[in-house]
XYZ file of C-alpha atoms in Angstrom:
706
model
C 0.057 0.063 0.051
C 1.430 3.320 -0.867
C 1.865 5.862 1.503
C -0.977 8.132 -0.109
C -3.450 5.433 0.214
C -2.270 4.960 4.027
C -2.923 8.638 4.642
C -6.374 8.669 2.925
C -7.458 5.550 4.895
C -6.386 7.300 8.102
C -8.202 10.514 7.476
C -11.240 8.537 6.343
C -11.175 6.743 9.619
C -10.932 10.067 11.860
C -13.765 11.404 9.657
C -15.737 8.329 10.147
C -15.220 8.400 14.014
C -16.274 12.028 14.278
C -19.343 11.534 12.380
C -20.407 8.754 14.498
C -19.639 10.724 17.760
C -21.716 13.625 16.478
C -24.559 11.230 15.456
C -24.433 9.793 18.992
C -24.640 13.380 20.495
C -27.607 14.186 18.203
C -29.631 11.094 19.361
C -28.764 11.790 23.027
C -30.130 15.446 22.523
C -33.246 14.108 20.552
C -33.857 11.623 23.359
C -33.647 14.042 26.188
C -35.664 16.603 24.407
C -38.415 14.837 23.214
C -38.556 11.215 24.356
C -37.540 11.430 27.960
C -38.448 15.279 28.403
C -41.099 14.651 31.417
C -38.559 12.891 33.694
C -35.973 15.838 33.294
C -38.780 18.497 33.647
C -39.744 16.829 36.929
C -36.180 16.940 37.939
C -35.587 20.532 37.105
C -38.819 21.463 38.876
C -37.846 19.845 41.866
C -34.415 21.726 42.073
C -35.734 25.022 40.886
C -34.493 28.194 42.914
C -36.929 31.301 42.577
C -36.749 34.704 44.056
C -39.582 35.352 46.756
C -40.831 38.634 48.172
C -40.299 39.359 51.589
C -43.196 41.573 53.027
C -42.148 44.587 54.980
C -43.713 45.544 58.324
C -46.524 47.641 57.887
C -46.533 51.131 59.379
C -48.907 51.876 62.563
C -51.875 54.007 62.553
C -52.131 56.446 65.543
C -54.975 58.555 66.959
C -54.184 62.433 67.385
C -52.890 61.784 70.792
C -50.617 58.761 69.436
C -52.678 56.097 70.935
C -52.376 53.202 68.666
C -55.378 52.549 66.275
C -53.966 49.797 63.961
C -50.546 47.660 64.021
C -49.225 44.689 62.665
C -48.583 41.986 65.141
C -45.926 39.463 64.179
C -46.459 35.785 64.363
C -44.371 33.122 63.377
C -44.344 29.827 61.509
C -41.988 27.221 63.011
C -40.369 24.674 60.777
C -37.510 22.114 60.853
C -34.909 21.094 58.360
C -34.167 17.391 59.230
C -31.162 17.168 56.860
C -29.213 20.085 57.973
C -25.507 18.686 57.901
C -24.650 19.660 61.321
C -27.574 17.782 62.914
C -26.069 14.436 63.403
C -28.188 11.346 64.318
C -26.418 11.372 67.863
C -27.523 15.111 68.337
C -31.018 14.198 67.197
C -31.788 11.091 69.270
C -30.042 12.352 72.279
C -32.434 15.450 72.199
C -35.654 14.306 70.537
C -37.423 13.104 73.725
C -36.860 16.581 75.664
C -37.788 18.595 72.458
C -40.989 16.695 71.842
C -42.004 17.211 75.804
C -41.100 20.923 75.563
C -43.362 21.189 72.250
C -46.209 19.523 73.989
C -45.881 21.710 77.278
C -45.780 24.895 75.299
C -48.549 24.309 72.656
C -50.635 22.026 74.685
C -52.073 20.673 71.241
C -50.733 16.948 71.319
C -48.891 14.676 73.883
C -45.098 14.529 73.820
C -45.388 10.848 72.383
C -47.085 12.184 69.202
C -44.700 15.254 68.606
C -41.728 12.603 68.951
C -43.282 10.335 66.513
C -43.603 13.022 64.015
C -40.009 14.260 64.534
C -38.557 10.757 64.257
C -40.584 9.737 61.036
C -39.567 13.175 59.337
C -35.927 12.456 60.343
C -36.171 8.878 58.592
C -37.743 10.753 55.248
C -35.348 13.432 55.398
C -37.892 15.932 55.640
C -36.230 19.549 55.011
C -39.177 21.637 55.672
C -41.256 20.073 58.620
C -43.970 22.324 59.737
C -44.006 22.127 63.708
C -46.513 25.059 64.496
C -48.414 27.924 62.877
C -49.243 31.419 64.479
C -46.655 31.224 67.169
C -46.425 34.542 69.066
C -43.037 36.306 70.161
C -43.327 35.087 73.607
C -43.642 31.356 72.660
C -40.915 31.819 70.203
C -38.375 32.960 72.795
C -39.129 30.034 74.802
C -39.021 27.763 71.523
C -35.470 28.984 70.944
C -34.377 27.605 74.309
C -35.445 24.037 73.579
C -33.096 21.063 73.272
C -31.913 20.881 69.399
C -33.598 23.950 68.428
C -31.082 26.038 70.838
C -28.508 24.998 68.491
C -29.933 27.291 65.841
C -30.736 26.838 62.176
C -27.540 25.130 60.872
C -26.902 22.933 63.763
C -30.509 22.363 65.164
C -32.428 22.677 61.903
C -34.757 25.485 63.133
C -36.371 27.522 60.669
C -38.530 30.572 61.641
C -40.780 32.469 59.080
C -42.380 35.596 60.239
C -46.107 36.655 59.373
C -47.518 39.879 60.127
C -51.238 40.258 61.157
C -53.279 43.472 61.462
C -54.562 44.283 64.911
C -57.019 46.998 65.997
C -56.605 47.665 69.773
C -59.934 49.522 69.969
C -61.740 47.053 68.027
C -64.771 48.389 66.525
C -63.960 52.008 67.294
C -63.706 53.884 63.986
C -62.981 50.528 62.369
C -64.320 51.285 59.014
C -62.560 54.799 58.648
C -59.470 53.001 59.863
C -60.149 50.455 57.034
C -58.287 47.273 55.870
C -56.484 45.871 52.956
C -57.125 42.369 51.552
C -54.433 40.024 50.243
C -56.290 38.951 46.994
C -54.773 39.683 43.569
C -57.115 42.389 43.226
C -56.426 43.856 46.712
C -59.427 45.656 48.241
C -58.182 48.915 49.945
C -60.483 50.416 52.552
C -60.348 53.396 54.659
C -57.025 55.119 55.830
C -55.208 51.847 55.345
C -56.173 51.795 51.772
C -55.774 55.562 51.083
C -52.150 55.766 52.642
C -50.967 52.330 51.493
C -47.958 54.032 49.720
C -46.609 55.123 53.007
C -47.810 52.218 55.288
C -47.020 49.672 52.819
C -43.115 50.053 52.828
C -40.832 48.354 50.266
C -40.654 44.459 49.977
C -37.462 42.408 50.178
C -36.241 39.809 48.317
C -35.052 36.100 49.184
C -34.247 33.066 47.243
C -36.166 29.924 48.016
C -35.318 26.249 46.749
C -38.061 24.058 45.757
C -37.994 20.610 47.511
C -39.872 17.402 47.191
C -43.624 17.700 47.817
C -43.772 21.451 46.294
C -42.180 22.856 49.407
C -40.071 25.928 49.235
C -37.377 26.696 51.592
C -35.273 29.875 52.137
C -31.708 30.090 51.173
C -30.026 32.452 53.788
C -27.535 34.751 52.529
C -28.182 34.162 48.701
C -28.708 37.303 47.380
C -31.162 38.332 49.952
C -32.633 42.024 50.086
C -34.136 43.194 53.401
C -37.537 44.828 53.250
C -37.900 48.559 54.213
C -40.524 48.874 56.841
C -43.615 51.232 56.332
C -43.883 54.490 57.811
C -46.572 55.364 60.581
C -49.479 57.584 60.104
C -50.850 60.099 62.490
C -54.579 60.586 62.067
C -56.574 63.578 63.212
C -59.026 60.929 65.333
C -59.543 61.830 68.918
C -60.068 58.701 70.838
C -62.045 60.344 73.551
C -64.398 62.251 71.341
C -64.714 58.889 69.028
C -65.888 57.017 72.106
C -68.471 59.742 72.988
C -69.988 59.946 69.510
C -70.261 56.279 69.284
C -71.893 55.719 72.546
C -74.289 58.687 71.837
C -75.130 57.342 68.518
C -75.486 53.831 69.766
C -77.975 54.704 72.367
C -80.265 56.544 70.024
C -80.075 53.731 67.427
C -80.849 51.054 70.091
C -83.807 53.453 71.544
C -85.246 53.887 68.071
C -84.285 50.432 66.563
C -82.726 51.915 63.634
C -81.085 50.112 60.693
C -78.042 52.340 60.381
C -76.387 55.871 61.381
C -73.500 57.988 61.141
C -71.728 60.859 63.063
C -68.786 63.070 61.957
C -67.255 65.613 64.120
C -65.008 68.123 62.720
C -62.750 71.004 63.682
C -64.304 74.182 61.988
C -61.080 75.848 60.809
C -58.478 72.953 59.969
C -61.271 70.455 58.791
C -59.618 67.841 60.964
C -62.109 64.951 61.320
C -61.918 64.230 65.269
C -64.440 61.449 65.426
C -66.438 59.491 62.486
C -68.999 56.789 63.508
C -70.693 54.389 61.037
C -72.877 51.766 62.655
C -75.145 49.269 60.783
C -77.573 46.658 62.319
C -75.852 43.321 61.488
C -77.934 40.196 62.691
C -78.962 42.047 65.853
C -75.681 43.861 66.735
C -74.496 47.260 65.668
C -71.229 47.468 64.227
C -68.703 49.313 61.794
C -69.834 47.690 58.551
C -70.170 50.434 55.938
C -68.867 54.230 55.758
C -72.338 55.935 55.490
C -70.475 59.394 55.966
C -68.243 59.010 52.877
C -70.277 56.450 50.644
C -73.854 57.064 51.256
C -75.279 59.744 48.844
C -78.947 60.178 49.710
C -81.889 62.972 49.631
C -80.862 65.141 52.588
C -84.238 66.596 53.114
C -84.620 69.880 55.298
C -80.786 69.938 56.099
C -80.408 71.218 52.394
C -82.668 74.154 52.950
C -79.687 76.054 54.271
C -77.898 76.315 50.894
C -81.216 76.818 49.221
C -82.346 79.836 51.186
C -78.613 81.136 50.860
C -79.045 81.157 47.181
C -82.230 83.014 47.098
C -80.803 85.624 49.498
C -77.566 86.002 47.559
C -79.712 86.571 44.485
C -81.688 89.419 46.144
C -85.101 87.513 45.919
C -86.001 87.617 49.732
C -85.231 89.397 53.060
C -85.768 87.880 56.472
C -88.597 90.200 57.199
C -90.304 89.228 53.931
C -93.685 87.158 54.308
C -94.942 84.025 52.908
C -98.547 82.766 53.084
C -98.257 79.026 53.990
C -102.057 78.565 54.438
C -103.208 75.498 55.991
C -99.820 73.707 55.063
C -100.622 72.012 51.765
C -99.450 73.279 48.543
C -99.984 71.630 44.979
C -97.269 72.715 42.240
C -98.352 70.859 39.160
C -98.828 67.346 40.397
C -96.519 67.511 43.286
C -98.497 67.841 46.722
C -96.209 69.554 49.350
C -96.968 69.334 53.042
C -95.906 70.755 56.122
C -95.676 68.389 59.264
C -98.647 70.296 61.010
C -100.989 70.277 58.017
C -103.437 68.186 60.013
C -103.436 70.857 62.570
C -104.384 73.726 60.037
C -100.700 74.714 59.017
C -98.747 77.756 60.023
C -100.520 80.518 58.108
C -98.600 83.560 57.377
C -94.676 83.225 58.092
C -91.630 85.586 57.729
C -88.617 83.972 55.851
C -86.984 83.475 59.082
C -89.812 81.841 60.328
C -90.160 79.500 57.250
C -86.401 78.439 57.787
C -86.790 77.966 61.791
C -90.159 75.973 61.692
C -88.876 74.118 58.504
C -91.864 74.869 56.302
C -91.692 73.014 53.030
C -94.703 74.978 51.691
C -92.840 78.225 52.527
C -89.530 76.780 50.952
C -91.438 75.668 47.681
C -93.357 79.002 47.447
C -90.040 81.043 47.793
C -88.001 79.166 45.285
C -90.612 78.521 42.483
C -91.681 82.289 42.765
C -87.941 83.495 42.369
C -86.632 80.841 39.817
C -89.595 79.392 37.541
C -88.663 81.391 34.670
C -85.001 80.801 35.065
C -84.023 77.581 37.080
C -80.519 77.500 35.604
C -79.837 80.754 37.841
C -80.858 78.672 40.918
C -78.841 75.501 39.962
C -75.641 77.545 39.030
C -75.907 79.358 42.455
C -75.719 76.136 44.072
C -72.838 74.840 41.896
C -71.159 78.009 42.622
C -71.187 76.969 46.363
C -69.460 73.704 45.460
C -72.480 71.486 46.116
C -72.274 69.390 43.072
C -68.585 68.540 43.514
C -67.079 65.643 45.507
C -64.674 66.645 48.256
C -62.000 64.394 46.554
C -60.891 63.196 49.942
C -58.076 60.395 50.253
C -60.360 57.765 51.542
C -61.985 55.797 48.527
C -65.368 55.260 48.069
C -66.728 58.879 48.132
C -70.364 58.930 46.935
C -71.107 61.286 43.992
C -73.293 64.393 44.680
C -76.195 64.671 42.485
C -77.931 68.057 41.502
C -79.945 68.034 38.372
C -79.540 70.851 35.821
C -82.468 71.877 33.686
C -82.476 69.988 30.380
C -80.951 66.843 31.985
C -83.116 63.518 31.307
C -84.620 63.608 34.632
C -85.411 67.152 35.108
C -89.179 67.775 35.421
C -91.791 70.575 36.314
C -91.507 69.840 39.720
C -87.830 69.290 40.239
C -87.236 73.059 41.457
C -90.159 72.817 44.178
C -88.763 69.497 45.277
C -85.154 70.723 45.602
C -86.412 73.552 47.711
C -86.737 71.302 50.788
C -84.226 68.573 49.848
C -85.782 66.190 47.306
C -84.609 65.195 43.886
C -80.999 65.929 45.101
C -78.135 63.555 46.611
C -75.319 64.242 48.880
C -73.292 62.463 51.349
C -73.379 63.295 55.067
C -69.730 64.402 54.850
C -70.267 66.604 51.776
C -73.141 68.395 53.430
C -71.206 68.669 56.730
C -68.253 70.494 54.820
C -71.010 73.000 53.610
C -72.177 73.559 57.219
C -68.612 74.075 58.214
C -68.019 76.757 55.569
C -70.780 78.709 57.301
C -69.206 78.336 60.773
C -65.795 79.170 59.108
C -67.200 82.516 57.870
C -67.668 81.237 54.110
C -64.296 79.287 53.886
C -64.768 75.625 52.556
C -62.198 73.389 53.736
C -61.418 69.703 52.760
C -62.262 67.236 55.532
C -59.044 65.813 56.616
C -58.161 62.518 58.433
C -54.254 62.335 58.692
C -52.114 64.883 60.234
C -48.814 63.479 59.431
C -46.358 60.640 58.382
C -43.846 59.483 60.743
C -40.629 57.493 60.032
C -38.910 55.948 63.049
C -40.614 58.595 65.189
C -39.609 61.454 63.095
C -42.132 63.645 61.218
C -41.479 62.946 57.579
C -44.343 64.665 55.988
C -47.105 66.920 57.248
C -50.747 67.489 55.879
C -52.074 70.715 56.055
C -55.699 72.232 55.606
C -56.652 72.681 52.140
C -59.180 75.461 51.134
C -61.752 73.859 48.662
C -63.714 77.415 48.345
C -62.490 80.734 50.179
C -65.990 82.043 50.222
C -69.298 79.973 49.418
C -71.199 83.380 49.579
C -70.855 86.831 50.746
C -70.065 87.947 54.458
C -73.510 89.391 54.736
C -75.334 86.319 53.728
C -73.127 84.345 56.310
C -74.148 86.452 59.102
C -77.974 86.133 58.076
C -77.344 82.259 57.775
C -75.834 82.163 61.229
C -78.919 83.796 62.730
C -81.225 81.563 61.042
C -79.260 78.248 62.304
C -79.225 79.900 65.664
C -82.957 80.649 65.477
C -83.988 76.865 64.637
C -82.602 76.059 68.223
C -83.803 78.931 70.074
C -87.216 79.219 68.405
C -87.640 76.542 65.756
C -87.820 72.725 65.203
C -84.647 71.914 67.539
C -85.917 73.670 70.684
C -85.389 70.475 72.602
C -81.697 71.039 71.961
C -81.739 74.579 73.592
C -79.247 75.088 76.486
C -78.579 77.775 79.063
C -74.778 77.338 78.901
C -73.952 76.136 75.512
C -75.233 77.944 72.369
C -75.789 75.432 69.563
C -76.677 76.499 65.879
C -78.286 73.955 63.240
C -80.842 72.547 61.081
C -82.975 69.482 61.713
C -83.958 67.148 58.665
C -86.440 64.261 58.331
C -86.607 62.538 54.775
C -89.038 60.131 53.488
C -86.408 57.510 51.897
C -86.588 56.516 48.266
C -86.703 52.760 47.421
C -85.770 51.542 44.019
C -88.685 48.817 44.298
C -91.304 50.733 45.843
C -90.540 54.334 45.431
C -91.922 56.518 48.266
C -94.848 54.335 49.125
C -92.733 52.093 51.907
C -92.640 54.365 54.889
C -89.058 54.513 55.865
C -87.442 57.693 57.095
C -84.005 59.295 57.490
C -83.260 61.679 60.677
C -80.805 64.132 60.529
C -79.254 67.194 62.176
C -76.530 69.168 61.117
C -74.776 72.193 62.660
C -71.839 73.510 64.777
C -71.014 74.957 68.388
C -70.519 77.076 70.294
C -72.796 79.204 68.081
C -71.009 82.290 68.938
C -67.475 81.205 68.338
C -67.730 77.794 66.425
C -64.835 75.511 67.131
C -66.712 72.121 66.218
C -69.094 71.449 63.318
C -71.080 68.116 63.376
C -73.544 66.027 61.378
C -75.798 63.176 62.790
C -77.839 60.885 60.270
C -79.766 57.847 61.574
C -81.052 55.864 58.679
C -84.723 54.037 59.179
C -85.566 54.576 62.684
C -88.608 52.590 63.929
C -90.988 52.857 66.977
C -93.145 55.723 65.114
C -90.346 58.429 65.981
C -88.230 59.768 63.044
C -87.933 63.480 63.073
C -84.468 64.694 63.152
C -85.082 66.714 66.320
C -85.875 63.765 68.363
C -83.753 60.912 66.758
C -80.462 62.736 65.276
C -80.727 66.015 67.556
C -80.171 64.272 70.921
C -76.878 62.626 69.610
C -75.623 65.892 68.571
C -76.583 67.582 71.989
C -74.994 64.817 73.985
C -71.706 65.119 71.747
C -71.644 69.102 72.110
C -72.271 69.013 75.748
C -69.705 66.555 76.684
C -67.135 68.175 74.544
C -68.172 71.733 76.454
C -67.710 70.347 79.838
C -64.311 68.721 78.996
C -62.642 71.155 76.753
C -61.243 73.971 78.904
C -60.983 76.250 75.696
C -64.670 76.359 75.287
C -65.451 77.491 79.061
C -65.575 81.146 79.733
C -62.418 82.077 81.472
C -62.673 83.095 85.135
C -61.705 86.978 85.906
C -59.169 86.543 88.813
C -58.484 90.446 88.912
C -57.250 91.624 92.238
C -60.333 93.964 92.398
C -62.362 90.866 92.597
C -60.887 89.610 95.703
C -63.352 90.818 98.290
C -61.203 89.655 101.244
C -57.530 88.107 101.374
C -57.539 84.458 102.671
C -56.589 83.751 105.936
C -52.976 82.386 106.250
C -51.251 80.342 109.160
C -47.952 81.240 110.765
C -45.195 79.086 109.513
C -41.986 78.509 107.648
C -41.264 81.714 105.597
C -40.242 79.947 102.186
C -43.188 77.809 101.895
C -45.543 80.689 102.726
C -44.056 82.816 99.966
C -44.118 79.910 97.335
C -48.009 79.596 98.233
C -48.730 83.198 98.251
C -46.744 83.775 94.921
C -48.598 80.682 93.454
C -51.886 82.157 94.454
C -50.880 85.703 93.101
C -51.549 87.387 96.365
C -49.401 90.358 97.363
C -46.970 90.057 100.217
C -44.463 92.002 102.255
C -41.689 90.449 104.395
C -40.283 92.531 107.177
C -37.755 89.754 108.268
C -36.469 88.415 104.946
C -33.880 86.417 106.651
C -36.230 84.706 109.144
C -36.841 80.991 108.976
C -40.195 81.191 110.828
C -42.711 84.084 110.577
C -46.078 85.224 111.927
C -48.801 86.375 109.273
C -50.774 89.514 109.422
C -53.526 90.422 106.924
C -54.015 93.927 105.642
C -56.540 95.247 103.116
C -54.363 94.382 100.232
C -51.495 92.284 101.448
C -50.061 89.622 103.800
C -47.362 90.918 106.050
C -44.583 88.313 107.327
C -43.023 89.255 110.587
C -40.058 87.153 111.782
C -40.613 84.803 114.746
C -38.117 84.178 117.376
C -37.264 80.426 117.986
C -35.211 80.203 121.334
C -33.062 77.004 121.745
C -34.505 74.755 124.653
C -37.430 77.079 125.192
C -40.984 75.966 124.146
C -41.996 78.064 121.133
C -45.386 79.630 120.569
C -47.065 77.188 117.958
C -50.509 78.779 118.265
C -52.042 79.719 114.774
C -49.469 77.541 113.217
C -50.200 74.586 110.905
C -49.793 70.908 112.380
C -46.886 70.140 110.310
C -44.928 73.187 111.153
C -45.836 72.814 114.825
C -44.810 69.119 115.233
C -41.717 69.756 113.369
C -40.745 72.386 115.950
C -41.559 70.799 119.054
C -40.350 67.314 117.995
C -36.997 68.750 117.094
C -36.664 69.996 120.733
C -37.245 66.484 121.894
C -41.054 66.853 123.007
C -43.722 64.427 122.427
C -46.779 65.668 120.676
C -50.502 64.594 121.224
C -53.056 66.179 119.132
C -56.831 66.827 119.166
C -58.703 67.820 116.235
C -57.693 69.138 112.974
C -56.821 72.562 111.221
C -54.452 74.990 112.730
C -53.193 74.998 116.292
C -55.679 76.754 118.776
C -53.843 76.259 122.133
C -51.032 74.157 123.727
C -50.714 72.709 127.195
C -47.245 74.010 127.863
C -47.030 77.853 127.918
C -44.462 79.435 125.461
C -41.176 80.156 126.914
C -41.228 77.243 129.434
C -37.719 75.410 129.545
C -37.910 72.184 127.570
C -37.662 68.755 129.475
C -36.537 66.071 127.021
C -39.529 63.472 126.522
C -42.027 65.756 127.999
C -45.757 65.368 126.505
C -47.352 68.447 124.935
C -50.892 68.589 123.909
C -52.073 70.656 121.207
C -55.826 71.368 120.516
C -56.612 72.505 116.853
C -59.303 74.745 115.505
C -61.778 71.913 114.793
C -61.796 69.311 117.766
C -63.743 66.166 118.105
C -66.775 66.138 120.082
């Protein structure tokens, strides 16, 4: 064979070998990819590593005085890795009996023998993520970390601790709906302050790597690219717990008394718009609880409380003055096919009333006649005036679910010939209690409408991070002159009108009653269900708080706003009045009003000076260096004269207080016997007598027994 042939043969052999090797690789790839793919997919799934989110600690929610309203309480899931390399059979079987006994005594859920059986079987199976217990609290966790095996930690003892946070409300039902909640579903329902300020409370999630084990169990891989979460900030609300409690109890009493379906109260600070209390109660299976936020979400016909913006519109447009008169007749008025009635139409009506009396007595007939006479030819002017007051605009508060106000405009689909008359006494319009309160608050605030505010500030690690200030919605809902008239009308309702039952000698209230027949989609107005309300502010002469009370569907044949909602308002206002020192008239303590200087006892000079200065009583010391003094009262001051105390001689303690007298006598070695109370009236041993050690001296005080 020639050399050339030999080389060709060898090269061909190499090519053949390479081709066969490549063919084997291709066949193997096809086999793995298409024939045996399920086996390898399963193995891949069993060894998969993923990034998992670590939820941060959610920020707390506080009341205005920093009492806790909502907080995340940590609970722990306890698991055990039976295959951690450092956990040898010797360590495990030497400690398993003690561990089982400790677990049984800690949780009281199963005997020690059953715990041991579970642990031993898991060890034999090589379970790397055995569930020991769910919802373990921090105190239990601390004890658990001292147990045999577990005290060795994660790597030597296999202990795995996963933290879970659960939201708790220390005051439970109090303002619960307004505080709100967030669900963990994919859609994530967000309610109340929890939902509105989630961007601050929620924090930033961390990331950890976890490995999937057999049985679709995931185990964390500590230290593998872990990013710690950033905890959420805390929210300080405007809610005053004490006022919230007062409002809830007042509303609860009236709802129970009248067997009402639901009710709401909102108490707001006039100048700032801070909501100090917000209560929403619903009858749920015989018990009242916070179920639905009526104040924010319930847009309904307000009834007579809407007469305030209506009459303001007519005054602003120059159609009426308070001394004008309206003939309301027998309390019945037909406007097209609308029958307007006053409450006393069965008693003959009110007859002729002034505009002021129409409002104070809440005459539907009077209001309908005023508005139809003024705006029949130009209803757009009336609606434009209401729109100009901001009554058709939502408040755009942070809390979600605000009901939309509805004030129809001429030409709208549902506008009819009787709409104007119906609006005059609060029908065919819809508004939420909070929206209506914002308007009443504007009247109390001299026309300035502010946005209701539920949160004061955001805090991060105790430091103020962001402050929420008062927002002005409308700098003036109407003219200053009309504001004065409106205030007079609201005060007249309580002094001489439908809310005279709220009249008080010490606290002047301004407000308006409302009684509305509620509309049903099924039965219209045929079903007799009512809504009772009262909106106003106090003190009337210098308003600090505004408040609205609405009670839905009261029973027991009493449904008028003055007698169902009014007492709630009254109780809240009076409770605040007697507890808020800023509302009480200051006591004038001028020197001229002191008819007589108070009596003062002889005694220690420095203590007397402290007391007299604290009481702002003029004094003059004739012996500034004397330790003990005798007091003398003049027309306008107290004189302090030095009192000589001679060693070893009995001092004169008459007119001294008991404390000073006993101090002096016992320091001389005498034994003191006391009869009565008050200042010293007489002493059994005369002043100036030489002291004998241990001698008994009797003191009779100004008020003696028997």
